Amino acid sequence: MLSAAANPAARFSPQSRVAVLLPLPLGGAYDYRVGAEPVGVGEFVTVPLGKREVIGVVWGEGAGDTDSARLKTIHQRLDCPPLPEVTRKFVDWVAAYTLSMPGLVLKMAMSVPQALEPARALMACRLAPTRPDIKLTDARRRVLETAATLPPLPPADLAREAGVGPAVVKGLLEAGALESVAIKRPPIFEDPDLARPAPTLSDGQRQAADALVTALDKGFSVAVIDGVTGSGKTEVYFEAVAAAVAQGRQILVLLPEIALSAQWLSRFRTRFGVEPAEWHSELSDAKRRETWRAVASGEAKVIVGARSALFLPYPALGLIVVDEEHDGAFKQEDGVSYHARDMAVVRASLGKIPVALASATPSLETLANIQAGRYQRLHLPDRHAGASMPDIVPVDLRRHPPPRGTWLSPVLVTALEDTFAAGEQAMLFLNRRGYAPLTLCRKCGFRLQCPHCTAWLVEHRMAGKLMCHHCGFSTRPPEKCPECEAEDSFAACGPGVERIAEEAAHRFPGARIALMASDTITGPHAAAEFVRQVADHEIDLLIGTQIVAKGYHFPMLTLVGVVDSDLGLEGGDLRAAERTHQLLSQVAGRAGRAERPGRVLLQTYQPDHPVMQALVSGDRDAFIANEADQRREAGMPPYGRLAALVVSGPEPGPLDDFARRLARAAPRSAEFQVLGPAPAPLALLRGRHRRRFLVKAARSVNLHAALREWLSKVVPQGGIRVQVDVDPYSFF
Ligand code: ADP
Ligand code: ZN
C-alpha cells in the first residue's frame, strides 16, 4: 500500500530529458539530462546549479526549452522514498493558488534536506564467533553471558542489560570478544494501541463519530464537528483516528498551537498508549529528521502538527482533522501565505480522503459551506456529562469603573473573592502581552516608538525591556526622555497581562497567581508543567493572553474574567466582530467544564455591541447570520473575494513611484476593484516602507488570472518586493 502513491509508470531512461523542481525561488522546474541511472518521477536527485549542487525532485518530462547541448546532467539519485504524487500535485496547487513560486512551496515540502540522506545504520555488538584468549573478570563474564542470550544490542544497552559500565563493553570489543554489526533502527513511533478501552460516547457523540468513520475510504468529503466547548469533540474524532489506523492509513491532526498542546498529547497517550509524531517549529534537528523519515516511510501513523505538517510527504494519508478550525494561527502570512484549514481541504480533495473540521465557533466561511450543502455538519449541542454552559454576563465599565490606575472593576473583584473563598479557580484574560502597550513622557508627551516599525514599544517589565511586537526590537527603558531630556518622566499607559498580574497580587495577597503568555511560557515543557500546576490546583488565579484560551480543561476553574472585551473590536478589520466572538467564546468555554457551574464576566464599554449580546444570549447562529448578511451586501468574503498586495522597499520615494505605476497598470471593472495604493497601517515594518492595495473581486471573476496578468506588467526593481496574499486575514 505504501508504494501505491508513487507513480510506477513514469520512469525516465538514461539520456532523456526531465524537469527537476528545485526548492528555490525560481520561475519553475529546470530541465536536466538523466545520467547513467534511470530516474522516476517524484524521486529526489542532486543536480548542478551554477557552481553549486542542489537537491531537487524529478517533476516530470522535460519542457524542452533548453537546447540539448547546454543541458546539464543529473548527478545522483538519492536513496529515499520519492515524493508522493499527491504531494507533488499539492505543491503545484498551492503555488498556483497563492501565486507563489513552485520552488518555494516545494521548499516547505522538503524542509529537512538532511532527512534525504540515508539514515546511518545503528551499531550493535554480539559475541565474536571465536573467543580470543582474554582475562575474564566477573563484569566481562556477565557481558558475554548477556550477549549470548540477547539479540545484538548497541553497546550502551548491552552494558545496561549486563549491569556493567560502558568501559567493560568497549574493552571486550577492542579485545575481539565482541564484534560490531549494523542493525536496523527500532521504530521511533510505535503504532497506536487500538485495543485500549475507549470512553463510552454519548448518543450525540456516537452519531458524529459514526459519520466520520463511515466517511473513511469513501473519497473526499468535509465534515464539521460543530460542538460547544466541552462537548467532547476530541473524543469524537479520536474514534475516526482509531478507525483510520485500523485501515493502515496515516492521520494528520492540525492544531493551532501544537507546541503548547500538552493536554491534547496526554489525552492521546491515554487513548492510544503511545506518542503521536509531533511536527512544529520547536523540534530539535534530529527529531525533525527522524520524524520526516518516519512520515515518508509510513512508519508514523498519527501526526499532530502545526500548519506546516500539511506539506509532509505522507504515502498513505487517510484522514485529516483540523481542530479549532476557526483559529487565526492557521493563516501563514510570511513567505507563501496560505490558510492551513483551506489547504487541508485541498489536500484532502487531491488525496480523495475525508477531512474533519472541529470548532465551537466555526468560521463564517465554513458555516457558509455547510449552508451551501458542501460540508456536512455534525452537531454536538451539549457539554459532556451534563455540565452546563457557563453563565455569561457583561460588566458595564461605565457604570462599574475600576478605581483610577487599576483595571479590574469592583464587580469582577467581588466575583474573584467569592471564587477563591469557595476553593475554586479563576482565570483573567487579556489579549495583550507585556506590562503596558504604550510608554510616554509625562513632561512632553513623547511616545516611545520602534525605530524600524510604525508601532509603539511595549514595556515588558519582568524582562526589564521595551519591545516591538512586530519586529522583535528590544531596548532597555531609557533614563531620560529622548525628546525633552526630562528624567524619570515615563508613564506606562494601559494594561498588559503583567500589569493585571501586579494588580491581582496586590488585591488578592492570599491567592496563588500565575501568568501565562507566549513570552513567559517558553516551549512545550514549560507549558506542560504549567498545565499540571493548574490542573492540580496549585494555582488559584491564572492570568493570560490567548494561549490560555486554547482548549484547556480545568475542572475546578469556575470563573473567567475578560479584562477588555472590546480590545479586538478596534480597527476596520472585516472579521473583527467574528474573531472577537470566537475568541471570547473560547475563553468563556474554559469556565465550569465539570460539576461546578461556571460564570464569565465580560468587562466592556459596549455591553450592547452585537458581539457581547451574542455571547450573553448564546445565540451564535443569529449573530453569524447577521454578520453574513453584512458581508453579502458588501461583497466581502466568502461572498466576494479579496486579495491583498503589499509592496515594500527600502526607500519611500522609489516605492511610491512603483506603487503608482502598479496602480496605473491595474485592470479595473465593476467586478474587479483595486483600492490603493495606501500607506499600510504599518507603514514601516522591519525597516521597510510599505504600501497596500486591496483587490475586491466578484466570485465570477478569475481572480488568479487577473492578478497574474496585472503583476506581470510591472516588474519590481531596486529591492522592491510585491507580496500577494489571496484571502487575506490581516490588514496591517
Ligand atoms: P471540546 O474539545 O469539545 O471542548 P473535550 O473533547 O475537551 O471537549 O472534552 C471535554 C472533557 O470531557 C474532556 O476532559 C474529555 O476527556 C471529557 N469527555 C468527553 N467525552 C467523553 C466521554 N464520552 N466519556 C468520558 N469523558 C469524556
Ligand atoms: Zn519594530
Short mmCIF file of N, CA and C in Angstrom, two decimals, residues 387-451:
data_model
loop_
_atom_site.label_atom_id
_atom_site.label_comp_id
_atom_site.label_asym_id
_atom_site.label_seq_id
_atom_site.Cartn_x
_atom_site.Cartn_y
_atom_site.Cartn_z
N ALA A 387 -22.58 18.72 32.06
CA ALA A 387 -22.09 20.01 32.54
C ALA A 387 -22.87 21.11 31.81
N SER A 388 -23.20 22.18 32.53
CA SER A 388 -23.99 23.23 31.88
C SER A 388 -23.04 24.25 31.26
N MET A 389 -23.57 25.01 30.31
CA MET A 389 -22.77 26.08 29.72
C MET A 389 -22.63 27.19 30.75
N PRO A 390 -21.51 27.91 30.74
CA PRO A 390 -21.34 28.95 31.76
C PRO A 390 -22.32 30.11 31.54
N ASP A 391 -22.56 30.80 32.62
CA ASP A 391 -23.42 31.96 32.60
C ASP A 391 -22.55 33.17 32.21
N ILE A 392 -22.90 33.83 31.12
CA ILE A 392 -22.06 34.94 30.65
C ILE A 392 -22.76 36.27 30.89
N VAL A 393 -22.12 37.16 31.62
CA VAL A 393 -22.73 38.48 31.87
C VAL A 393 -21.74 39.61 31.57
N PRO A 394 -22.25 40.69 30.97
CA PRO A 394 -21.37 41.83 30.73
C PRO A 394 -21.22 42.65 32.01
N VAL A 395 -20.05 43.25 32.19
CA VAL A 395 -19.85 44.22 33.27
C VAL A 395 -19.64 45.56 32.60
N ASP A 396 -20.62 46.45 32.73
CA ASP A 396 -20.57 47.74 32.06
C ASP A 396 -19.57 48.65 32.78
N LEU A 397 -18.46 48.89 32.14
CA LEU A 397 -17.39 49.66 32.79
C LEU A 397 -17.76 51.12 33.00
N ARG A 398 -18.78 51.58 32.27
CA ARG A 398 -19.22 52.96 32.50
C ARG A 398 -19.94 53.06 33.85
N ARG A 399 -20.62 51.98 34.21
CA ARG A 399 -21.35 52.00 35.48
C ARG A 399 -20.53 51.47 36.64
N HIS A 400 -19.62 50.56 36.35
CA HIS A 400 -18.80 49.97 37.42
C HIS A 400 -17.33 50.15 37.10
N PRO A 401 -16.86 51.40 37.04
CA PRO A 401 -15.46 51.60 36.62
C PRO A 401 -14.48 51.12 37.68
N PRO A 402 -13.33 50.65 37.24
CA PRO A 402 -12.27 50.31 38.20
C PRO A 402 -11.75 51.60 38.82
N PRO A 403 -11.27 51.57 40.07
CA PRO A 403 -10.65 52.76 40.64
C PRO A 403 -9.50 53.23 39.74
N ARG A 404 -9.23 54.54 39.77
CA ARG A 404 -8.18 55.12 38.94
C ARG A 404 -6.87 54.33 39.02
N GLY A 405 -6.26 54.12 37.86
CA GLY A 405 -4.98 53.42 37.83
C GLY A 405 -5.10 51.91 38.00
N THR A 406 -6.33 51.39 38.02
CA THR A 406 -6.49 49.93 38.08
C THR A 406 -7.40 49.49 36.94
N TRP A 407 -7.55 48.20 36.78
CA TRP A 407 -8.21 47.68 35.58
C TRP A 407 -9.32 46.69 35.89
N LEU A 408 -9.45 46.30 37.14
CA LEU A 408 -10.48 45.33 37.49
C LEU A 408 -11.63 46.05 38.18
N SER A 409 -12.82 45.91 37.62
CA SER A 409 -13.97 46.59 38.18
C SER A 409 -14.36 45.94 39.51
N PRO A 410 -14.99 46.71 40.42
CA PRO A 410 -15.38 46.15 41.71
C PRO A 410 -16.25 44.88 41.56
N VAL A 411 -17.04 44.83 40.49
CA VAL A 411 -17.90 43.65 40.27
C VAL A 411 -17.03 42.41 40.07
N LEU A 412 -16.00 42.57 39.26
CA LEU A 412 -15.11 41.43 38.98
C LEU A 412 -14.29 41.07 40.23
N VAL A 413 -13.86 42.09 40.96
CA VAL A 413 -13.08 41.82 42.17
C VAL A 413 -13.89 40.99 43.17
N THR A 414 -15.15 41.38 43.36
CA THR A 414 -16.01 40.63 44.28
C THR A 414 -16.18 39.18 43.81
N ALA A 415 -16.40 39.01 42.51
CA ALA A 415 -16.59 37.66 41.98
C ALA A 415 -15.33 36.82 42.19
N LEU A 416 -14.17 37.44 42.03
CA LEU A 416 -12.92 36.71 42.25
C LEU A 416 -12.79 36.30 43.72
N GLU A 417 -13.10 37.24 44.60
CA GLU A 417 -13.02 36.91 46.03
C GLU A 417 -13.93 35.73 46.37
N ASP A 418 -15.16 35.76 45.85
CA ASP A 418 -16.12 34.67 46.11
C ASP A 418 -15.57 33.35 45.61
N THR A 419 -14.96 33.40 44.44
CA THR A 419 -14.44 32.16 43.84
C THR A 419 -13.33 31.56 44.71
N PHE A 420 -12.40 32.42 45.13
CA PHE A 420 -11.30 31.92 45.98
C PHE A 420 -11.86 31.39 47.29
N ALA A 421 -12.86 32.10 47.83
CA ALA A 421 -13.45 31.68 49.11
C ALA A 421 -14.09 30.30 48.98
N ALA A 422 -14.63 30.00 47.79
CA ALA A 422 -15.27 28.70 47.58
C ALA A 422 -14.25 27.61 47.24
N GLY A 423 -12.97 27.97 47.25
CA GLY A 423 -11.94 26.98 46.94
C GLY A 423 -11.89 26.62 45.46
N GLU A 424 -12.35 27.54 44.62
CA GLU A 424 -12.34 27.28 43.18
C GLU A 424 -11.27 28.14 42.49
N GLN A 425 -11.11 27.89 41.20
CA GLN A 425 -10.08 28.62 40.45
C GLN A 425 -10.70 29.65 39.51
N ALA A 426 -9.92 30.67 39.20
CA ALA A 426 -10.40 31.71 38.29
C ALA A 426 -9.34 32.00 37.23
N MET A 427 -9.80 32.61 36.17
CA MET A 427 -8.89 32.99 35.10
C MET A 427 -9.20 34.42 34.66
N LEU A 428 -8.16 35.21 34.48
CA LEU A 428 -8.34 36.54 33.90
C LEU A 428 -7.68 36.55 32.53
N PHE A 429 -8.43 37.04 31.57
CA PHE A 429 -7.95 37.01 30.20
C PHE A 429 -7.77 38.42 29.66
N LEU A 430 -6.60 38.66 29.11
CA LEU A 430 -6.35 39.93 28.40
C LEU A 430 -5.40 39.61 27.26
N ASN A 431 -5.85 39.92 26.07
CA ASN A 431 -5.03 39.50 24.92
C ASN A 431 -3.94 40.52 24.61
N ARG A 432 -3.09 40.77 25.59
CA ARG A 432 -2.01 41.71 25.36
C ARG A 432 -0.81 41.34 26.22
N ARG A 433 0.27 41.00 25.58
CA ARG A 433 1.48 40.63 26.32
C ARG A 433 2.13 41.85 26.94
N GLY A 434 2.99 41.61 27.92
CA GLY A 434 3.80 42.68 28.49
C GLY A 434 3.09 43.41 29.61
N TYR A 435 3.68 44.55 29.98
CA TYR A 435 3.16 45.32 31.11
C TYR A 435 2.25 46.45 30.63
N ALA A 436 2.70 47.18 29.65
CA ALA A 436 1.89 48.29 29.13
C ALA A 436 2.17 48.49 27.65
N PRO A 437 1.11 48.71 26.86
CA PRO A 437 1.28 48.80 25.40
C PRO A 437 1.89 50.13 24.94
N LEU A 438 1.96 51.11 25.83
CA LEU A 438 2.47 52.41 25.42
C LEU A 438 3.17 53.07 26.60
N THR A 439 4.30 53.69 26.30
CA THR A 439 5.03 54.41 27.33
C THR A 439 5.22 55.84 26.84
N LEU A 440 4.80 56.83 27.64
CA LEU A 440 5.01 58.20 27.18
C LEU A 440 5.63 59.08 28.26
N CYS A 441 6.20 60.18 27.79
CA CYS A 441 6.84 61.14 28.70
C CYS A 441 5.76 62.06 29.26
N ARG A 442 5.70 62.12 30.59
CA ARG A 442 4.68 62.97 31.22
C ARG A 442 4.93 64.45 30.98
N LYS A 443 6.19 64.81 30.75
CA LYS A 443 6.53 66.22 30.55
C LYS A 443 6.13 66.70 29.16
N CYS A 444 6.58 65.98 28.13
CA CYS A 444 6.40 66.50 26.78
C CYS A 444 5.46 65.65 25.92
N GLY A 445 5.02 64.52 26.44
CA GLY A 445 4.08 63.70 25.68
C GLY A 445 4.73 62.79 24.66
N PHE A 446 6.07 62.77 24.61
CA PHE A 446 6.78 61.92 23.64
C PHE A 446 6.46 60.44 23.88
N ARG A 447 6.20 59.70 22.79
CA ARG A 447 5.86 58.28 22.90
C ARG A 447 7.02 57.44 22.39
N LEU A 448 7.35 56.42 23.10
CA LEU A 448 8.47 55.57 22.69
C LEU A 448 8.02 54.65 21.57
N GLN A 449 8.73 54.76 20.45
CA GLN A 449 8.32 54.04 19.25
C GLN A 449 9.46 53.18 18.72
N CYS A 450 9.09 52.10 18.00
CA CYS A 450 10.11 51.25 17.40
C CYS A 450 10.83 52.01 16.28
N PRO A 451 12.16 51.93 16.24
CA PRO A 451 12.88 52.63 15.17
C PRO A 451 12.66 51.98 13.80
#
